[in-house]
Amino acid sequence: EDLRCGGEVAVKQLGHHGHAGRFAAEARILAGLDHPRLPRYIEEFEDETGVYLVMEFVRGEDLGRILKQRGRSGVPLADAVGWVGEACEALQYLHEQGVIHRDVKLQNMILGERGVVLVDLGVAHLIGQDEEFATVGIGTPRYMAPEVFAGGLSSARADVFGVAATLWTLLAGRPPVYGDPVRLSELAPEVSPDLEALISAGVEMIPERRVSSIAAFAT
């Protein structure tokens, strides 16, 4: 509870001093952002108990939990496209600020009163900067672009992969599997050939063959 301004806030504590650099980077990135589809940064502070990052508490339910409640059937097409479209608004803004999220997935999309809010910039990265706190495989498997999984250079196309894999999962009820011959339309019959082609191009393994930007994917 914020005793100065009232209301609830989310407090994130640094769990290991080896992650201090990335924790500080997350605070710096959040502090420079202002968008309704991202949590609002409040402050960072340190006391005798640890280092903390304080941000807006986003009330709602993450899309992973919503999908789990539906079982393996997926969600209606209109819901899936609408939610992912709102997440794309946040990602497009991030990319315009020179930030790649790198961990786009259902669990980091919270559906609340103002629609979908994209949370957790803990592995976000500034475009064009060297990876100072490099970690091979940073992010979440099945939603993570192959070049990020391999510890290579990240670009905005890494978030395209994540958002395309997220849309596939919402529609099919399960994440895409590399090398699986099953087509998305077999799992979600209401998916049109054009949408199936778009999602397939979004999860293309080779970045240069992938949809070029979040704006293009959203359009």
PDB file of N, CA, C and O in Angstrom, residues 3-41:
ATOM      1  N   LEU A   3       1.396   4.643   1.225  1.00  0.00           N
ATOM      2  CA  LEU A   3       0.856   5.443   2.321  1.00  0.00           C
ATOM      3  C   LEU A   3       0.849   6.934   2.001  1.00  0.00           C
ATOM      4  O   LEU A   3       0.158   7.703   2.656  1.00  0.00           O
ATOM      5  N   ARG A   4       1.612   7.345   1.002  1.00  0.00           N
ATOM      6  CA  ARG A   4       1.651   8.775   0.645  1.00  0.00           C
ATOM      7  C   ARG A   4       0.495   9.143  -0.273  1.00  0.00           C
ATOM      8  O   ARG A   4      -0.177  10.141  -0.064  1.00  0.00           O
ATOM      9  N   CYS A   5       0.279   8.318  -1.282  1.00  0.00           N
ATOM     10  CA  CYS A   5      -0.732   8.649  -2.303  1.00  0.00           C
ATOM     11  C   CYS A   5      -1.984   7.790  -2.198  1.00  0.00           C
ATOM     12  O   CYS A   5      -2.980   8.074  -2.861  1.00  0.00           O
ATOM     13  N   GLY A   6      -1.925   6.720  -1.404  1.00  0.00           N
ATOM     14  CA  GLY A   6      -3.054   5.808  -1.332  1.00  0.00           C
ATOM     15  C   GLY A   6      -3.024   4.825  -2.484  1.00  0.00           C
ATOM     16  O   GLY A   6      -2.378   5.047  -3.503  1.00  0.00           O
ATOM     17  N   GLY A   7      -3.716   3.712  -2.322  1.00  0.00           N
ATOM     18  CA  GLY A   7      -3.800   2.723  -3.382  1.00  0.00           C
ATOM     19  C   GLY A   7      -2.723   1.665  -3.297  1.00  0.00           C
ATOM     20  O   GLY A   7      -1.742   1.782  -2.555  1.00  0.00           O
ATOM     21  N   GLU A   8      -2.912   0.612  -4.084  1.00  0.00           N
ATOM     22  CA  GLU A   8      -1.987  -0.508  -4.077  1.00  0.00           C
ATOM     23  C   GLU A   8      -0.882  -0.299  -5.115  1.00  0.00           C
ATOM     24  O   GLU A   8      -1.106   0.299  -6.166  1.00  0.00           O
ATOM     25  N   VAL A   9       0.290  -0.813  -4.790  1.00  0.00           N
ATOM     26  CA  VAL A   9       1.413  -0.805  -5.732  1.00  0.00           C
ATOM     27  C   VAL A   9       2.005  -2.205  -5.756  1.00  0.00           C
ATOM     28  O   VAL A   9       1.771  -3.022  -4.864  1.00  0.00           O
ATOM     29  N   ALA A  10       2.779  -2.485  -6.806  1.00  0.00           N
ATOM     30  CA  ALA A  10       3.529  -3.730  -6.886  1.00  0.00           C
ATOM     31  C   ALA A  10       4.974  -3.440  -6.508  1.00  0.00           C
ATOM     32  O   ALA A  10       5.551  -2.457  -6.974  1.00  0.00           O
ATOM     33  N   VAL A  11       5.559  -4.284  -5.667  1.00  0.00           N
ATOM     34  CA  VAL A  11       6.934  -4.103  -5.221  1.00  0.00           C
ATOM     35  C   VAL A  11       7.731  -5.336  -5.625  1.00  0.00           C
ATOM     36  O   VAL A  11       7.376  -6.462  -5.275  1.00  0.00           O
ATOM     37  N   LYS A  12       8.793  -5.107  -6.370  1.00  0.00           N
ATOM     38  CA  LYS A  12       9.664  -6.184  -6.821  1.00  0.00           C
ATOM     39  C   LYS A  12      10.983  -6.074  -6.078  1.00  0.00           C
ATOM     40  O   LYS A  12      11.586  -5.005  -6.047  1.00  0.00           O
ATOM     41  N   GLN A  13      11.415  -7.172  -5.450  1.00  0.00           N
ATOM     42  CA  GLN A  13      12.649  -7.162  -4.664  1.00  0.00           C
ATOM     43  C   GLN A  13      13.767  -7.863  -5.428  1.00  0.00           C
ATOM     44  O   GLN A  13      13.542  -8.905  -6.059  1.00  0.00           O
ATOM     45  N   LEU A  14      14.960  -7.288  -5.391  1.00  0.00           N
ATOM     46  CA  LEU A  14      16.130  -7.932  -5.969  1.00  0.00           C
ATOM     47  C   LEU A  14      16.409  -9.209  -5.196  1.00  0.00           C
ATOM     48  O   LEU A  14      16.633  -9.181  -3.992  1.00  0.00           O
ATOM     49  N   GLY A  15      16.374 -10.346  -5.900  1.00  0.00           N
ATOM     50  CA  GLY A  15      16.523 -11.617  -5.209  1.00  0.00           C
ATOM     51  C   GLY A  15      17.958 -12.081  -5.057  1.00  0.00           C
ATOM     52  O   GLY A  15      18.282 -12.835  -4.139  1.00  0.00           O
ATOM     53  N   HIS A  16      18.844 -11.647  -5.948  1.00  0.00           N
ATOM     54  CA  HIS A  16      20.229 -12.101  -5.907  1.00  0.00           C
ATOM     55  C   HIS A  16      21.122 -10.963  -6.388  1.00  0.00           C
ATOM     56  O   HIS A  16      20.846 -10.342  -7.410  1.00  0.00           O
ATOM     57  N   HIS A  17      22.182 -10.703  -5.660  1.00  0.00           N
ATOM     58  CA  HIS A  17      23.048  -9.567  -6.002  1.00  0.00           C
ATOM     59  C   HIS A  17      23.696  -9.725  -7.373  1.00  0.00           C
ATOM     60  O   HIS A  17      24.092  -8.749  -7.996  1.00  0.00           O
ATOM     61  N   GLY A  18      23.781 -10.963  -7.859  1.00  0.00           N
ATOM     62  CA  GLY A  18      24.310 -11.179  -9.188  1.00  0.00           C
ATOM     63  C   GLY A  18      23.422 -10.624 -10.282  1.00  0.00           C
ATOM     64  O   GLY A  18      23.855 -10.451 -11.429  1.00  0.00           O
ATOM     65  N   HIS A  19      22.180 -10.328  -9.940  1.00  0.00           N
ATOM     66  CA  HIS A  19      21.222  -9.768 -10.896  1.00  0.00           C
ATOM     67  C   HIS A  19      21.039  -8.261 -10.708  1.00  0.00           C
ATOM     68  O   HIS A  19      20.116  -7.677 -11.272  1.00  0.00           O
ATOM     69  N   ALA A  20      21.890  -7.647  -9.936  1.00  0.00           N
ATOM     70  CA  ALA A  20      21.724  -6.229  -9.604  1.00  0.00           C
ATOM     71  C   ALA A  20      21.778  -5.347 -10.851  1.00  0.00           C
ATOM     72  O   ALA A  20      21.018  -4.381 -10.978  1.00  0.00           O
ATOM     73  N   GLY A  21      22.677  -5.674 -11.779  1.00  0.00           N
ATOM     74  CA  GLY A  21      22.791  -4.871 -12.987  1.00  0.00           C
ATOM     75  C   GLY A  21      21.527  -4.903 -13.822  1.00  0.00           C
ATOM     76  O   GLY A  21      21.052  -3.864 -14.298  1.00  0.00           O
ATOM     77  N   ARG A  22      20.956  -6.104 -14.002  1.00  0.00           N
ATOM     78  CA  ARG A  22      19.724  -6.216 -14.782  1.00  0.00           C
ATOM     79  C   ARG A  22      18.553  -5.571 -14.053  1.00  0.00           C
ATOM     80  O   ARG A  22      17.683  -4.971 -14.668  1.00  0.00           O
ATOM     81  N   PHE A  23      18.529  -5.683 -12.736  1.00  0.00           N
ATOM     82  CA  PHE A  23      17.469  -5.062 -11.938  1.00  0.00           C
ATOM     83  C   PHE A  23      17.495  -3.550 -12.113  1.00  0.00           C
ATOM     84  O   PHE A  23      16.473  -2.907 -12.320  1.00  0.00           O
ATOM     85  N   ALA A  24      18.704  -2.978 -12.056  1.00  0.00           N
ATOM     86  CA  ALA A  24      18.860  -1.535 -12.246  1.00  0.00           C
ATOM     87  C   ALA A  24      18.483  -1.130 -13.666  1.00  0.00           C
ATOM     88  O   ALA A  24      17.875  -0.073 -13.885  1.00  0.00           O
ATOM     89  N   ALA A  25      18.817  -1.983 -14.640  1.00  0.00           N
ATOM     90  CA  ALA A  25      18.468  -1.684 -16.029  1.00  0.00           C
ATOM     91  C   ALA A  25      16.959  -1.669 -16.215  1.00  0.00           C
ATOM     92  O   ALA A  25      16.415  -0.809 -16.922  1.00  0.00           O
ATOM     93  N   GLU A  26      16.262  -2.611 -15.566  1.00  0.00           N
ATOM     94  CA  GLU A  26      14.805  -2.634 -15.652  1.00  0.00           C
ATOM     95  C   GLU A  26      14.212  -1.339 -15.086  1.00  0.00           C
ATOM     96  O   GLU A  26      13.290  -0.751 -15.664  1.00  0.00           O
ATOM     97  N   ALA A  27      14.761  -0.868 -13.958  1.00  0.00           N
ATOM     98  CA  ALA A  27      14.267   0.367 -13.347  1.00  0.00           C
ATOM     99  C   ALA A  27      14.485   1.557 -14.280  1.00  0.00           C
ATOM    100  O   ALA A  27      13.598   2.408 -14.443  1.00  0.00           O
ATOM    101  N   ARG A  28      15.674   1.624 -14.906  1.00  0.00           N
ATOM    102  CA  ARG A  28      15.967   2.738 -15.816  1.00  0.00           C
ATOM    103  C   ARG A  28      15.020   2.736 -17.014  1.00  0.00           C
ATOM    104  O   ARG A  28      14.528   3.778 -17.438  1.00  0.00           O
ATOM    105  N   ILE A  29      14.762   1.557 -17.552  1.00  0.00           N
ATOM    106  CA  ILE A  29      13.872   1.457 -18.711  1.00  0.00           C
ATOM    107  C   ILE A  29      12.454   1.857 -18.326  1.00  0.00           C
ATOM    108  O   ILE A  29      11.813   2.676 -18.993  1.00  0.00           O
ATOM    109  N   LEU A  30      11.949   1.298 -17.220  1.00  0.00           N
ATOM    110  CA  LEU A  30      10.584   1.602 -16.786  1.00  0.00           C
ATOM    111  C   LEU A  30      10.399   3.089 -16.501  1.00  0.00           C
ATOM    112  O   LEU A  30       9.356   3.668 -16.815  1.00  0.00           O
ATOM    113  N   ALA A  31      11.405   3.694 -15.914  1.00  0.00           N
ATOM    114  CA  ALA A  31      11.301   5.106 -15.523  1.00  0.00           C
ATOM    115  C   ALA A  31      11.111   6.014 -16.730  1.00  0.00           C
ATOM    116  O   ALA A  31      10.553   7.106 -16.609  1.00  0.00           O
ATOM    117  N   GLY A  32      11.564   5.576 -17.899  1.00  0.00           N
ATOM    118  CA  GLY A  32      11.455   6.404 -19.096  1.00  0.00           C
ATOM    119  C   GLY A  32      10.239   6.134 -19.935  1.00  0.00           C
ATOM    120  O   GLY A  32      10.100   6.704 -21.029  1.00  0.00           O
ATOM    121  N   LEU A  33       9.325   5.274 -19.457  1.00  0.00           N
ATOM    122  CA  LEU A  33       8.167   4.875 -20.255  1.00  0.00           C
ATOM    123  C   LEU A  33       6.884   5.489 -19.727  1.00  0.00           C
ATOM    124  O   LEU A  33       6.731   5.723 -18.527  1.00  0.00           O
ATOM    125  N   ASP A  34       5.947   5.741 -20.635  1.00  0.00           N
ATOM    126  CA  ASP A  34       4.641   6.276 -20.247  1.00  0.00           C
ATOM    127  C   ASP A  34       3.626   5.850 -21.299  1.00  0.00           C
ATOM    128  O   ASP A  34       3.497   6.470 -22.354  1.00  0.00           O
ATOM    129  N   HIS A  35       2.925   4.756 -21.015  1.00  0.00           N
ATOM    130  CA  HIS A  35       1.937   4.229 -21.968  1.00  0.00           C
ATOM    131  C   HIS A  35       0.873   3.466 -21.183  1.00  0.00           C
ATOM    132  O   HIS A  35       1.196   2.750 -20.228  1.00  0.00           O
ATOM    133  N   PRO A  36      -0.413   3.601 -21.561  1.00  0.00           N
ATOM    134  CA  PRO A  36      -1.481   2.945 -20.798  1.00  0.00           C
ATOM    135  C   PRO A  36      -1.427   1.420 -20.827  1.00  0.00           C
ATOM    136  O   PRO A  36      -2.052   0.778 -19.984  1.00  0.00           O
ATOM    137  N   ARG A  37      -0.676   0.838 -21.758  1.00  0.00           N
ATOM    138  CA  ARG A  37      -0.588  -0.617 -21.828  1.00  0.00           C
ATOM    139  C   ARG A  37       0.695  -1.151 -21.191  1.00  0.00           C
ATOM    140  O   ARG A  37       1.072  -2.295 -21.386  1.00  0.00           O
ATOM    141  N   LEU A  38       1.330  -0.298 -20.388  1.00  0.00           N
ATOM    142  CA  LEU A  38       2.498  -0.696 -19.611  1.00  0.00           C
ATOM    143  C   LEU A  38       2.306  -0.232 -18.174  1.00  0.00           C
ATOM    144  O   LEU A  38       1.649   0.794 -17.930  1.00  0.00           O
ATOM    145  N   PRO A  39       2.847  -0.958 -17.180  1.00  0.00           N
ATOM    146  CA  PRO A  39       2.721  -0.517 -15.789  1.00  0.00           C
ATOM    147  C   PRO A  39       3.503   0.772 -15.559  1.00  0.00           C
ATOM    148  O   PRO A  39       4.575   0.976 -16.124  1.00  0.00           O
ATOM    149  N   ARG A  40       2.974   1.635 -14.730  1.00  0.00           N
ATOM    150  CA  ARG A  40       3.605   2.933 -14.450  1.00  0.00           C
ATOM    151  C   ARG A  40       4.702   2.762 -13.400  1.00  0.00           C
ATOM    152  O   ARG A  40       4.496   2.181 -12.342  1.00  0.00           O
ATOM    153  N   TYR A  41       5.882   3.281 -13.704  1.00  0.00           N
ATOM    154  CA  TYR A  41       7.006   3.276 -12.753  1.00  0.00           C
ATOM    155  C   TYR A  41       6.739   4.288 -11.648  1.00  0.00           C
ATOM    156  O   TYR A  41       6.256   5.393 -11.902  1.00  0.00           O
TER     157      TYR A  41
END
